Short mmCIF file of C-alpha atoms in Angstrom, two decimals:
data_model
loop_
_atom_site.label_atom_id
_atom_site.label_comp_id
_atom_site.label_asym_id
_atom_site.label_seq_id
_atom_site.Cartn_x
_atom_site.Cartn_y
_atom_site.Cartn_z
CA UNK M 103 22.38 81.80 -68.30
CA UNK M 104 24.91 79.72 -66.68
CA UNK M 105 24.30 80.75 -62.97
CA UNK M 106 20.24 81.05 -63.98
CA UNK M 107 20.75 77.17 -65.09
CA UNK M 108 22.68 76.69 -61.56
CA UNK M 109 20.66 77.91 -59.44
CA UNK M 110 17.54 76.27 -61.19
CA UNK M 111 19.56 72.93 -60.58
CA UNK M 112 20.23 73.59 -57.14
CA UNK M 113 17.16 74.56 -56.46
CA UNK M 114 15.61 71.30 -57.95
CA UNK M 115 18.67 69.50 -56.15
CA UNK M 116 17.11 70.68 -53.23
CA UNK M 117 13.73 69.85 -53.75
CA UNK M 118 15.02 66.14 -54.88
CA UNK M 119 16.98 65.84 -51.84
CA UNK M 120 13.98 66.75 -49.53
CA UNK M 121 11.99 64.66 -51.60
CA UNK M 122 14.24 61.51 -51.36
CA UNK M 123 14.54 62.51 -47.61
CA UNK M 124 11.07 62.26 -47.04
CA UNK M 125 10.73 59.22 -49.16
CA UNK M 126 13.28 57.58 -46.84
CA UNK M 127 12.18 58.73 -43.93
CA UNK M 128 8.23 57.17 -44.65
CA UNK M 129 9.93 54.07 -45.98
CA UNK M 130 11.72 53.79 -42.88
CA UNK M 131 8.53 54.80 -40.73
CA UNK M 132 6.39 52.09 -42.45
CA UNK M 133 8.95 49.59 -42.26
CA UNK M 134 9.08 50.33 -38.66
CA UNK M 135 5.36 50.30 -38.04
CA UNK M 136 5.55 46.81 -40.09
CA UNK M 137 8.27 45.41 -37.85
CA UNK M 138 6.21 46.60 -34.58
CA UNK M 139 2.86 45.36 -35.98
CA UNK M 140 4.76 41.86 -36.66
CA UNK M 141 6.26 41.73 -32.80
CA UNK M 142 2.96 43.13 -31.41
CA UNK M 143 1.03 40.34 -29.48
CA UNK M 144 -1.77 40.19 -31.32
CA UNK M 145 0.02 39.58 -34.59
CA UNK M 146 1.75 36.99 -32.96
CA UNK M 147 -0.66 35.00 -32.12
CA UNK M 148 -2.42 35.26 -35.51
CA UNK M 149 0.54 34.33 -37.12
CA UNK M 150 1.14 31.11 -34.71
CA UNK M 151 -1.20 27.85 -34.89
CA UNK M 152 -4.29 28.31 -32.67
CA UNK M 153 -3.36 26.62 -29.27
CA UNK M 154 -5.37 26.31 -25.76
CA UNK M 155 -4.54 27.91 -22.36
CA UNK M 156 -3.46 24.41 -21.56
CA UNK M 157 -0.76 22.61 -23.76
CA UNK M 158 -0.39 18.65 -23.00
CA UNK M 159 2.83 16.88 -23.74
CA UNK M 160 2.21 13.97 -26.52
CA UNK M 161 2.58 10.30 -25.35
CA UNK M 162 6.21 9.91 -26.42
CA UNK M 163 8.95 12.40 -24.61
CA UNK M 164 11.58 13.75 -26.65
CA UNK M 165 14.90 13.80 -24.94
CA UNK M 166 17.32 16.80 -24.59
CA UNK M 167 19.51 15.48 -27.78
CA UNK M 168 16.10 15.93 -29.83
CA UNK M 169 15.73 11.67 -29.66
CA UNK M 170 12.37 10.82 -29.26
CA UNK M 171 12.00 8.23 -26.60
CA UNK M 172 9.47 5.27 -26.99
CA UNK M 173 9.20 4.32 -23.17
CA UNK M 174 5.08 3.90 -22.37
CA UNK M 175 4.00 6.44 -19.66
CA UNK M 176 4.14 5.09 -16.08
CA UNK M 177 0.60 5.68 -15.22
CA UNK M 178 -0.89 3.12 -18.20
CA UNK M 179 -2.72 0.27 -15.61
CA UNK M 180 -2.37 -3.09 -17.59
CA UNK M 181 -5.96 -4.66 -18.12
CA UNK M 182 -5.27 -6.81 -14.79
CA UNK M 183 -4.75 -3.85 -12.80
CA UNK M 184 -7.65 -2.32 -13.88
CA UNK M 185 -9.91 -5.41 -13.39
CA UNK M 186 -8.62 -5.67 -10.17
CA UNK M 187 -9.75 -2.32 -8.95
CA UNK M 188 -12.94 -2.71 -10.38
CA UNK M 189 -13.76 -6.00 -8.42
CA UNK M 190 -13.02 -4.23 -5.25
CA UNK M 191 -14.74 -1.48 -5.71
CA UNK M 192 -18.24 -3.87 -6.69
CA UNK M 193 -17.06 -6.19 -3.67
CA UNK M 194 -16.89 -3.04 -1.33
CA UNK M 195 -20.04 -1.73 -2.55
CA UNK M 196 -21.60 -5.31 -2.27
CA UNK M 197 -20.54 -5.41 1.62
CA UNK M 198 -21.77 -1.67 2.25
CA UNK M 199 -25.60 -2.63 0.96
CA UNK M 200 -25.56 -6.44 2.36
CA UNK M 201 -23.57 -6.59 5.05
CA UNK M 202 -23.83 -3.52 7.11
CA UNK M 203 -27.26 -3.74 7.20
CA UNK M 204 -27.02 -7.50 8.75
CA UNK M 205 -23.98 -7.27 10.65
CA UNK M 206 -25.49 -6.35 13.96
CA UNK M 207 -27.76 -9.70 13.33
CA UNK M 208 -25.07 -11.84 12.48
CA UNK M 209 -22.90 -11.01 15.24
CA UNK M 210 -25.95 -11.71 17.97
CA UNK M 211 -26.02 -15.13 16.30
CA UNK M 212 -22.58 -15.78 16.19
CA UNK M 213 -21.93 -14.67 19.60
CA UNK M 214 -24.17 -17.00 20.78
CA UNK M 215 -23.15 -20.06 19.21
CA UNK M 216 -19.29 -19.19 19.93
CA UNK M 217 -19.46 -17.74 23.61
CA UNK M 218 -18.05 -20.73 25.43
CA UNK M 219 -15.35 -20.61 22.62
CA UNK M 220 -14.56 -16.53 22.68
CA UNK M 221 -14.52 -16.52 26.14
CA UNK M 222 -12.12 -19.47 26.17
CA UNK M 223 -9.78 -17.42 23.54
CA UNK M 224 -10.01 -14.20 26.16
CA UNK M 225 -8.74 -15.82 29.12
CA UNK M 226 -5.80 -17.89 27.01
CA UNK M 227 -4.80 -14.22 25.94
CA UNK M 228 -5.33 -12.52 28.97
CA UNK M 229 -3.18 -15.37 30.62
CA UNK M 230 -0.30 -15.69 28.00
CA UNK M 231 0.18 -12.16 27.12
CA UNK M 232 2.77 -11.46 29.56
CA UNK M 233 4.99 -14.39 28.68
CA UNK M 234 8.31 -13.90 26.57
CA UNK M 235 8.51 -14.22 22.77
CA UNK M 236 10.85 -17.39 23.43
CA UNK M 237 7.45 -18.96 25.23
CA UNK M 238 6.54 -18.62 21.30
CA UNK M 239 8.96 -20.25 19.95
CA UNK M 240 10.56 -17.66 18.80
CA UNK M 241 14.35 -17.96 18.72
CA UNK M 242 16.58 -15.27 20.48
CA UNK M 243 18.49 -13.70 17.15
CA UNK M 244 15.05 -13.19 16.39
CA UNK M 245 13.82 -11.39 19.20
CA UNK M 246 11.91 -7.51 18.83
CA UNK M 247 13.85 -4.76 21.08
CA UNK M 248 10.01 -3.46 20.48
CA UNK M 249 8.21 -6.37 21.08
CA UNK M 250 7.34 -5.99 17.48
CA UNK M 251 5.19 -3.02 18.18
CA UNK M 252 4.47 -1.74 15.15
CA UNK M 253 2.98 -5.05 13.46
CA UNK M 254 0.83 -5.66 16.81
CA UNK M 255 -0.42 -1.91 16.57
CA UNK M 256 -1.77 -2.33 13.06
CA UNK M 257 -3.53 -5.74 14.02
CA UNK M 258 -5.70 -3.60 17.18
CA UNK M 259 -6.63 -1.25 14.81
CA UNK M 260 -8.51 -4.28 12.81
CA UNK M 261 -11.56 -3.66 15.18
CA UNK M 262 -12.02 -0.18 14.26
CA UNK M 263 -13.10 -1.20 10.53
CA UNK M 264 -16.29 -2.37 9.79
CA UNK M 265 -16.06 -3.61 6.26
CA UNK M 266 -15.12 -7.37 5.75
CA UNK M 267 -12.21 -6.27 3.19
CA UNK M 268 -10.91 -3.42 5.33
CA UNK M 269 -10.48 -6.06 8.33
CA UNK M 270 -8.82 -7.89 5.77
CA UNK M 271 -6.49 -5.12 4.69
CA UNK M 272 -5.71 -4.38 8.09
CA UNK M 273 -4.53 -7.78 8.43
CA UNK M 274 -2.74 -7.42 5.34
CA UNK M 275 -0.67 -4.63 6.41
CA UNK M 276 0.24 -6.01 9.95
CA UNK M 277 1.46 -9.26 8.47
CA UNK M 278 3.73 -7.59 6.13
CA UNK M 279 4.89 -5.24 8.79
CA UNK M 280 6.33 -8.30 10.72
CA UNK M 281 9.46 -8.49 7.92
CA UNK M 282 9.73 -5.38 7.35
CA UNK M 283 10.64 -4.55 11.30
CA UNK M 284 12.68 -7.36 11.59
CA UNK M 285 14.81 -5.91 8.88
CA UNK M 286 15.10 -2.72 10.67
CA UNK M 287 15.69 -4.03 14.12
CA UNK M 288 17.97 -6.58 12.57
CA UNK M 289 20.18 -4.11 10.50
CA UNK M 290 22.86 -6.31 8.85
CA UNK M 291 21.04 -9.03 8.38
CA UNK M 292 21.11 -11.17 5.58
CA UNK M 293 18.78 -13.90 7.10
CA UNK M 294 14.38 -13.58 5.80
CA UNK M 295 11.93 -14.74 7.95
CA UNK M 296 10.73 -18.08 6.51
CA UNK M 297 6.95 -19.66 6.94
CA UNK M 298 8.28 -21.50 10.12
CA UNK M 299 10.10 -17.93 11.80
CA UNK M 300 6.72 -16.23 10.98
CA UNK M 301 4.32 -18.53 11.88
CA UNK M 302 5.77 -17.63 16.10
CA UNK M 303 5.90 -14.11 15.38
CA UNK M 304 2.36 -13.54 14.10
CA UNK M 305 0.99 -15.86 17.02
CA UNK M 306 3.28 -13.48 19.52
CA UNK M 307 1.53 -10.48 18.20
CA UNK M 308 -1.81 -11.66 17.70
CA UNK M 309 -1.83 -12.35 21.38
CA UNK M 310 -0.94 -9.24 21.84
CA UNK M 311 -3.42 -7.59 20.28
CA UNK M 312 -6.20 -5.82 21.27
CA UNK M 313 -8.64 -7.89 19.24
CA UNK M 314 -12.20 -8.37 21.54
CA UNK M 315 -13.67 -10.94 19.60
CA UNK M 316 -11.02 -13.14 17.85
CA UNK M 317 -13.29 -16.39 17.64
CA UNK M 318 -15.69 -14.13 15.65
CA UNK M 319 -13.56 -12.10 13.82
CA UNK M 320 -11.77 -15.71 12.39
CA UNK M 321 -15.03 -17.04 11.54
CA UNK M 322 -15.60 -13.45 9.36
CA UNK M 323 -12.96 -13.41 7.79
CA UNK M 324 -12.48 -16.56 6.88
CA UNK M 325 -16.58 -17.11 5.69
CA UNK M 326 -16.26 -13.74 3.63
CA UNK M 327 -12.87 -13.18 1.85
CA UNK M 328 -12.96 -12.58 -1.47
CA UNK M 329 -12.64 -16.06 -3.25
CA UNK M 330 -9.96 -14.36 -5.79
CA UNK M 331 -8.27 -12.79 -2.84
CA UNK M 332 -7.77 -16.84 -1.66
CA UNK M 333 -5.32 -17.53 -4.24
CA UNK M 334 -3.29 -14.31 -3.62
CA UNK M 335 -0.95 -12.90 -0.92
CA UNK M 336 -3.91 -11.89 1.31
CA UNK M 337 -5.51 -15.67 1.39
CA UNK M 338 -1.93 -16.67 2.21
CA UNK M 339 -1.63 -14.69 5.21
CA UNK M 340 -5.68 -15.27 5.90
CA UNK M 341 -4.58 -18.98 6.29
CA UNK M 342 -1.62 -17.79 8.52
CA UNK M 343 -4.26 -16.27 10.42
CA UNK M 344 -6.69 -19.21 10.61
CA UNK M 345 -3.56 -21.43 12.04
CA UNK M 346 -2.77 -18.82 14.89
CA UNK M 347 -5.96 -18.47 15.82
CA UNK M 348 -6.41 -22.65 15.85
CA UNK M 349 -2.87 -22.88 17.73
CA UNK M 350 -4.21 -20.82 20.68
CA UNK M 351 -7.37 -22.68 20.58
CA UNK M 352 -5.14 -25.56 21.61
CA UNK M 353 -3.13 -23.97 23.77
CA UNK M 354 -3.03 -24.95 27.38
CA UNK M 355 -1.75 -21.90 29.10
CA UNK M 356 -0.99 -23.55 32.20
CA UNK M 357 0.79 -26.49 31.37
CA UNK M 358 2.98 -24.38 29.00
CA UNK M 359 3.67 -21.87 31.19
CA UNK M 360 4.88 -24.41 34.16
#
């Protein structure tokens, strides 16, 4: 009875072991499938908020101690800014529909009434170009190596624009090329070019330019600049302009040059 008992309990053992085995091993088998299911792709993104392809940073960056820094992003335009490029693009638009059309017009009539004085300004130019910058006035520590090159190479390419304000930008960017070489050819320096340096200078390379018309080209500029543009950097160097051109109107080439 004893062994019959025995063997009856082993036997059950058995079967309780096998069936705790197999319990284990499904537990472990689901818990496994779980754990995959959970790492799988698709049940990752399910579990995570919804988000786009595309993920944009919010206004404020956070810094690498976890801070959150409140310095405004670099590309905000303040409401000047944005006024500002809104008036030039109308004013360029303006000139595209009213002047192009008329230009050809207004420069027969202008040409006309200003030939004696263009062809005046020509042969001044064409008579004074060769002469030194100290013929200018210019003083010797503040001579170009490169005959200031650069400035009188964006002041040629004025001719090759046809919009008033392109002309204008063109003059723009020669005039503040003038400093800007000076510093380079001058390295060392701690001397700026005042009013009365530039005034020389400009003069120097404006008769070295390659301008055809200047007469007409000073009576553009000066008739259709941007009234706002007046009180800024561009009417002061429009007025620098008007003076060189009014200084080589008076200019008596042969006199000087004797």
């Amino acid at each position: 009875t004893d062994r019959s008992a025995a063997g009856k309990v082993g036997v059950g053992g058995e079967h309780a072991d096998q069936g705790k085995g197999e319990g284990e091993g499904e537990a472990h088998e689901s818990a496994r499938d779980a754990t995959d299911s959970a790492s799988s792709p698709a049940a990752t993104d399910s579990a995570s908020p919804s988000k786009s392809s595309t993920w944009n940073a919010p206004s404020d960056a956070t810094s690498t101690n976890g801070s959150v820094s409140s310095t405004p992003s670099q590309n905000i335009m303040t409401n000047e800014e944005v006024v500002a490029v809104i008036a030039a693009s109308v004013r360029r638009q303006i000139e595209s529909d009213i002047f192009v059309p008329l230009m050809e017009k207004l420069h027969e009539l202008l040409g006309e009434a200003n030939a004696e004085e263009e062809n005046a300004l020509k042969t001044k130019m064409s008579l004074a170009k060769s002469n030194p910058q100290t013929f200018y006035g210019i003083p010797v520590h503040q001579i170009s190596p490169s005959s200031w090159e650069s400035a009188t190479y964006h002041l040629s390419n004025i001719d090759s624009f046809t919009l008033p304000c392109d002309k204008l930008d063109a003059l723009l960017a020669a005039a503040k090329e003038i400093p800007n070489l000076y510093l380079q050819e001058h390295p060392g320096t701690t001397e700026h070019l005042g009013a009365d340096d530039f005034l020389p200078i400009f003069i120097y390379v404006l008769m070295n330019s390659k301008i055809n018309e200047l007469s007409y080209l000073s009576i553009l500029l000066c008739n259709l600049c941007d009234p706002d543009k007046r009180l800024s950097e561009t009417g002061y160097y429009l007025a620098t302009f008007e003076a060189a051109v009014e200084h080589i109107k008076q200019l008596d080439v042969g006199a000087d040059i004797m």
